[in-house]
XYZ file of C-alpha atoms in Angstrom:
421
model
C 11.640 76.004 112.947
C 9.947 77.722 110.006
C 9.951 81.059 111.860
C 13.708 80.746 112.478
C 14.282 79.972 108.791
C 12.333 83.069 107.765
C 14.253 85.255 110.184
C 17.544 83.857 108.857
C 16.469 84.472 105.255
C 15.502 88.046 106.122
C 18.831 88.663 107.825
C 20.734 87.325 104.838
C 18.697 89.475 102.441
C 19.372 92.570 104.550
C 23.071 91.805 104.610
C 23.086 91.364 100.843
C 21.456 94.773 100.361
C 23.713 96.549 102.838
C 26.316 98.980 101.588
C 29.725 97.379 100.846
C 32.495 97.798 103.372
C 34.347 101.080 103.057
C 37.697 100.713 101.306
C 40.312 103.202 102.537
C 41.447 105.544 99.762
C 44.747 104.677 98.146
C 47.870 106.778 98.482
C 48.168 109.165 95.563
C 51.567 110.776 96.193
C 55.219 109.804 96.003
C 56.693 106.670 97.563
C 60.381 106.813 98.515
C 62.249 103.730 99.711
C 65.790 104.177 101.056
C 67.863 101.089 101.858
C 71.337 100.863 103.382
C 73.865 98.044 103.494
C 75.148 96.700 106.837
C 73.288 99.192 109.057
C 72.630 97.676 112.482
C 69.610 98.725 114.512
C 71.592 99.319 117.700
C 73.679 102.162 116.289
C 70.616 104.350 115.687
C 70.132 106.734 118.597
C 66.336 106.618 118.408
C 66.473 102.831 118.793
C 68.748 102.852 121.815
C 72.055 103.553 120.096
C 74.674 106.134 121.093
C 73.379 109.718 121.185
C 74.576 112.067 118.476
C 75.709 109.426 115.975
C 72.616 109.445 113.731
C 70.788 112.782 114.134
C 68.933 112.569 110.804
C 67.704 109.044 111.454
C 66.712 110.090 114.974
C 64.687 113.080 113.782
C 63.004 110.979 111.118
C 62.138 108.338 113.718
C 60.485 111.008 115.856
C 58.323 112.039 112.893
C 57.554 108.524 111.662
C 54.343 106.597 112.134
C 56.346 103.428 112.854
C 59.915 103.459 114.133
C 61.369 100.197 115.335
C 63.481 97.195 114.447
C 63.165 95.132 111.320
C 64.394 91.589 110.771
C 66.173 91.081 107.460
C 65.380 87.977 105.430
C 69.072 87.088 105.454
C 72.411 88.367 106.676
C 73.775 88.647 103.145
C 72.878 90.976 100.302
C 71.736 88.576 97.560
C 68.821 86.911 99.408
C 68.057 89.930 101.622
C 67.741 92.407 98.758
C 65.685 89.978 96.681
C 63.231 89.638 99.575
C 62.839 93.419 99.798
C 62.225 93.588 96.055
C 59.669 90.760 95.923
C 58.149 90.361 99.404
C 59.130 86.689 99.310
C 61.358 84.634 101.561
C 64.650 83.360 100.099
C 63.273 79.818 99.812
C 60.503 81.280 97.627
C 62.427 83.639 95.326
C 65.441 81.320 94.989
C 68.218 83.965 94.988
C 70.217 82.044 97.561
C 73.911 82.452 96.770
C 76.393 84.096 94.408
C 75.927 81.418 91.776
C 72.171 81.921 91.833
C 71.886 85.639 92.531
C 69.528 86.934 89.857
C 65.823 87.684 90.214
C 63.791 85.265 88.128
C 61.838 87.160 85.435
C 58.582 85.507 86.559
C 58.810 87.184 89.962
C 56.801 90.373 90.484
C 59.046 93.099 91.845
C 57.808 96.091 93.814
C 58.497 98.317 90.813
C 56.499 96.028 88.507
C 53.527 95.919 90.876
C 53.404 99.704 91.124
C 54.071 100.246 87.424
C 51.041 98.086 86.619
C 49.007 100.381 88.877
C 50.105 103.392 86.835
C 53.096 104.579 88.850
C 56.286 106.015 87.401
C 59.272 104.119 88.786
C 62.885 105.171 89.210
C 65.845 103.506 90.962
C 69.243 104.750 92.072
C 71.163 101.537 92.851
C 74.700 101.049 94.068
C 76.896 98.044 94.515
C 77.500 94.912 92.514
C 74.313 92.965 93.172
C 71.579 95.594 92.787
C 71.897 96.102 89.027
C 70.277 95.138 85.711
C 72.758 92.259 85.482
C 70.806 90.483 88.231
C 67.316 91.465 87.110
C 66.710 94.491 89.305
C 65.679 96.644 86.365
C 62.354 94.758 86.251
C 59.553 97.303 86.453
C 61.721 100.410 86.618
C 61.231 103.063 83.963
C 64.745 104.272 84.631
C 67.743 103.116 86.657
C 70.777 105.289 87.378
C 73.791 104.608 89.573
C 73.532 106.439 92.902
C 77.202 107.451 93.062
C 77.650 110.492 95.289
C 73.919 111.094 95.192
C 73.798 114.497 93.501
C 71.505 113.371 90.676
C 69.312 111.490 93.126
C 68.956 114.593 95.299
C 68.057 116.689 92.264
C 65.431 114.131 91.248
C 63.928 113.943 94.734
C 63.641 117.726 94.736
C 61.260 117.328 91.743
C 58.951 114.717 93.272
C 55.331 114.919 92.177
C 52.366 112.616 91.901
C 52.523 108.849 91.630
C 56.221 108.080 91.692
C 58.245 105.295 93.265
C 61.881 106.188 93.913
C 64.162 103.501 95.350
C 67.611 104.572 96.522
C 70.186 102.034 97.700
C 73.032 103.544 99.755
C 76.117 101.270 100.059
C 77.276 102.658 103.414
C 78.038 101.843 106.146
C 79.328 98.589 104.637
C 83.110 98.327 104.212
C 85.312 99.815 102.891
C 85.245 102.145 105.888
C 86.638 105.629 105.388
C 87.791 108.036 108.059
C 85.567 111.080 107.800
C 87.488 113.624 109.839
C 84.576 116.052 109.975
C 82.496 113.413 111.767
C 85.045 112.270 114.352
C 83.208 114.177 117.078
C 80.306 111.748 116.689
C 82.578 108.871 117.798
C 84.218 110.323 120.928
C 85.626 106.976 122.119
C 87.503 106.234 118.882
C 91.166 105.303 119.448
C 93.780 107.771 118.144
C 95.493 107.241 114.833
C 92.608 105.770 112.853
C 93.623 104.781 109.290
C 92.231 106.713 106.353
C 90.595 103.574 104.986
C 89.782 100.021 106.083
C 88.911 97.618 103.289
C 86.585 94.641 103.408
C 89.591 92.295 103.323
C 90.696 93.440 106.793
C 87.254 92.710 108.202
C 87.175 89.338 106.427
C 90.256 88.213 108.365
C 87.990 87.768 111.396
C 85.117 86.061 109.589
C 86.292 82.665 110.849
C 84.594 81.998 114.241
C 87.647 80.001 115.296
C 89.843 83.088 114.983
C 89.062 85.458 117.878
C 88.894 89.165 117.105
C 91.525 90.970 119.247
C 90.096 93.746 121.401
C 92.325 96.464 119.924
C 91.317 95.425 116.410
C 87.669 95.318 117.420
C 87.840 98.870 118.770
C 89.440 100.104 115.569
C 86.929 98.359 113.276
C 83.972 99.357 115.474
C 85.071 103.001 115.441
C 85.588 103.054 111.679
C 82.212 101.396 111.189
C 80.442 104.009 113.329
C 82.159 106.787 111.391
C 80.630 105.295 108.264
C 77.262 105.050 110.015
C 77.550 108.795 110.658
C 78.417 109.320 106.982
C 75.426 107.224 105.900
C 73.226 109.307 108.204
C 74.584 112.492 106.618
C 73.751 111.131 103.159
C 70.230 110.361 104.342
C 69.903 113.907 105.644
C 70.670 115.261 102.173
C 68.045 112.990 100.603
C 65.432 114.049 103.147
C 66.242 117.723 102.551
C 65.704 117.179 98.828
C 62.254 115.676 99.471
C 61.357 118.720 101.547
C 62.490 121.032 98.745
C 60.036 119.294 96.429
C 57.126 120.491 98.547
C 55.916 116.884 98.691
C 57.079 115.955 102.199
C 53.604 115.684 103.711
C 52.327 113.689 100.712
C 55.285 111.282 100.588
C 55.167 107.741 101.926
C 58.747 107.259 103.102
C 60.446 104.037 104.237
C 64.036 103.756 105.483
C 65.615 100.413 106.341
C 68.682 98.243 105.689
C 69.376 95.006 103.885
C 71.281 93.411 106.815
C 73.509 94.275 109.779
C 77.180 93.799 110.645
C 79.034 91.834 113.333
C 82.076 92.818 115.371
C 82.819 89.710 117.371
C 79.553 89.505 119.327
C 79.060 85.852 118.415
C 82.672 85.124 117.588
C 82.562 86.531 114.078
C 83.080 89.784 112.168
C 81.314 90.946 109.018
C 78.003 89.679 107.669
C 76.686 86.615 105.894
C 78.315 84.171 108.272
C 75.392 83.451 110.575
C 71.941 84.710 111.516
C 73.005 86.155 114.850
C 71.135 89.234 116.030
C 73.700 91.841 114.987
C 73.644 90.514 111.397
C 69.853 90.552 110.840
C 68.385 93.249 113.125
C 68.100 96.542 111.231
C 66.300 99.868 111.655
C 62.872 100.233 110.070
C 61.208 103.654 109.816
C 57.881 104.275 108.055
C 56.427 107.770 107.565
C 52.905 107.682 106.173
C 51.431 110.589 104.195
C 49.683 113.177 106.331
C 46.031 112.274 106.816
C 46.435 108.738 105.459
C 43.436 106.711 106.591
C 45.219 103.419 107.261
C 47.452 102.699 110.234
C 50.204 100.176 110.708
C 49.134 97.207 112.812
C 52.231 95.917 114.672
C 53.352 97.777 117.796
C 56.802 99.356 117.286
C 58.057 97.426 120.284
C 57.855 94.174 118.306
C 60.381 93.453 115.538
C 58.850 92.762 112.118
C 60.131 91.176 108.933
C 61.382 93.732 106.391
C 59.978 91.445 103.673
C 56.547 92.798 104.681
C 57.380 96.160 103.098
C 56.558 94.892 99.590
C 52.897 94.232 100.402
C 52.724 97.358 102.576
C 53.691 99.677 99.735
C 51.591 97.841 97.140
C 48.487 97.991 99.328
C 49.117 101.628 100.200
C 49.074 102.401 96.483
C 45.736 100.648 96.068
C 47.107 97.404 94.669
C 46.569 93.841 95.816
C 49.374 91.904 97.428
C 50.185 88.480 96.035
C 49.067 85.574 98.252
C 52.636 84.259 98.537
C 54.070 87.570 99.699
C 54.673 88.407 103.344
C 51.628 90.234 104.801
C 51.573 93.998 104.783
C 52.146 96.021 107.924
C 48.592 97.313 107.609
C 47.339 93.866 108.595
C 47.567 91.982 111.859
C 49.724 88.900 111.387
C 51.129 86.148 113.589
C 54.226 87.214 115.460
C 57.473 85.995 113.944
C 60.086 86.904 111.337
C 61.966 84.257 109.369
C 65.568 84.679 108.146
C 67.554 82.244 105.999
C 71.207 81.688 105.130
C 72.382 78.996 102.738
C 75.612 77.558 101.408
C 77.991 78.459 104.202
C 80.842 76.081 105.087
C 78.657 73.014 104.658
C 75.708 74.428 106.631
C 72.311 76.024 106.133
C 70.759 78.153 108.855
C 67.248 79.366 109.641
C 66.188 81.902 112.267
C 62.774 82.678 113.729
C 62.451 85.869 115.767
C 59.237 86.174 117.752
C 59.006 89.027 120.210
C 62.124 88.972 122.378
C 63.125 85.407 121.497
C 65.159 83.996 118.624
C 65.381 80.340 117.638
C 68.283 79.488 115.308
C 68.287 76.158 113.459
C 71.393 74.925 111.648
C 71.792 71.771 109.573
C 74.750 70.372 107.689
C 74.686 69.432 104.016
C 78.418 68.692 103.641
C 81.482 68.149 105.834
C 83.256 71.411 106.730
C 86.113 72.402 104.456
C 89.223 73.155 106.585
C 90.477 75.689 104.015
C 87.096 77.405 103.539
C 87.878 80.666 105.343
C 91.337 80.931 103.794
C 89.794 80.474 100.346
C 87.167 83.143 101.056
C 89.825 85.617 102.141
C 91.975 84.946 99.077
C 88.975 85.312 96.768
C 87.932 88.640 98.329
C 91.505 89.919 98.121
C 91.487 89.229 94.394
C 94.004 86.419 94.567
C 91.437 83.804 93.589
C 92.903 81.196 95.878
C 94.074 78.989 93.023
C 92.504 75.886 91.570
C 92.086 74.135 94.906
C 89.963 77.014 96.253
C 87.707 76.862 93.204
C 87.377 73.116 93.593
C 86.486 73.663 97.256
C 83.687 76.093 96.368
C 82.506 73.740 93.615
C 82.299 70.831 96.067
C 80.169 72.894 98.426
C 77.837 74.125 95.666
C 77.421 70.596 94.304
C 76.619 69.184 97.739
C 74.224 72.040 98.454
C 72.283 71.586 95.226
C 72.012 67.838 95.829
C 70.751 68.133 99.415
C 67.266 69.169 100.641
C 67.485 72.579 102.358
C 66.518 71.145 105.729
C 69.305 68.605 105.590
C 69.664 64.920 104.759
C 68.919 63.842 108.309
C 70.458 63.875 111.698
C 69.869 66.233 114.553
C 70.181 69.947 113.700
C 71.910 72.412 115.980
C 69.339 74.498 117.850
C 70.064 77.742 119.730
C 67.432 79.681 121.668
C 68.314 83.222 122.712
C 66.434 85.956 124.505
C 67.074 89.376 123.010
C 67.418 92.096 125.594
C 67.786 95.847 125.225
């Protein structure tokens, strides 16, 4: 017994004197994060989409260290974008709906984490929600509207050293515009496409009880793909600017989307109405710097949560991820990506995607409002819907705030699907 104790003590002493584990060197070049709105994974050619629609995304995928499908934290911009910015799930960061859309100042954004590590930070946002009004300026040295992207391209062409640049491209989300120079990329488009399709037209088919006519679906689907092609063209200009900087090989580049878009696949058009596959499955491309010592752990054949990007970029820069954040892609983690959607027409919905299976869980916190979809349409069209519509929304918000997120009781609706293709 004594001999064993001595051997154990000697082994422990040797371990204590051994050299510490080697820590991979941190990334010391630019980090560029490009996010799109409403970009589905299945329209990207490299991910099985139609050939010729997204040549810039396809070429980037071929040169990326990880090119696959991400799972957005929600199918709507407020919670999905907050999860990208913080690495937290919606139930953690609390930006759940339009009435509670801002980032809490106590949250640590990606820009704040990198700024504390000595990085310069710059953002080119677009859209209503990604703005200082909702707290997205936290940690950024400078924030400028993306607009047509000319200033962003000029800034990317001057990349150098430790810089984080986040660019948020609003396309291909509606309004859809007919880009005549890109019509060849959508050869099956019906003739006579309109010059513009606004979000109100898409919203007309948000109600699952109102079937989307096939002719209307073809028109909307064609206009959407034209805007996917336009978004791809915009990405190509941003990538060309990075190359002009001479920093391409040193840049850690991530391209993804906040959420997807539906065109009647599960009886609904648009986004933010459910957590069906077409609304949460997005492209995810990661190009590591040349010679970077660390490798991404998940196989590209398995979908991963886009919320994991926060910890991935922080760890790449030599920082430490917060315990509450989703694990980085440099680390092996249990399979599964959680998505959340709250305050619909009296329902909350959760989704767990693991491998090729998706489990959707829906509970009810209030009785459905018969006029809910009409009120939504009127509000989006700028007509407000009158006092009754506002009272309807107030009833739903009040019931939501008074009810535990997993419901007051009763059996939830469960749907198990196998994702194919």
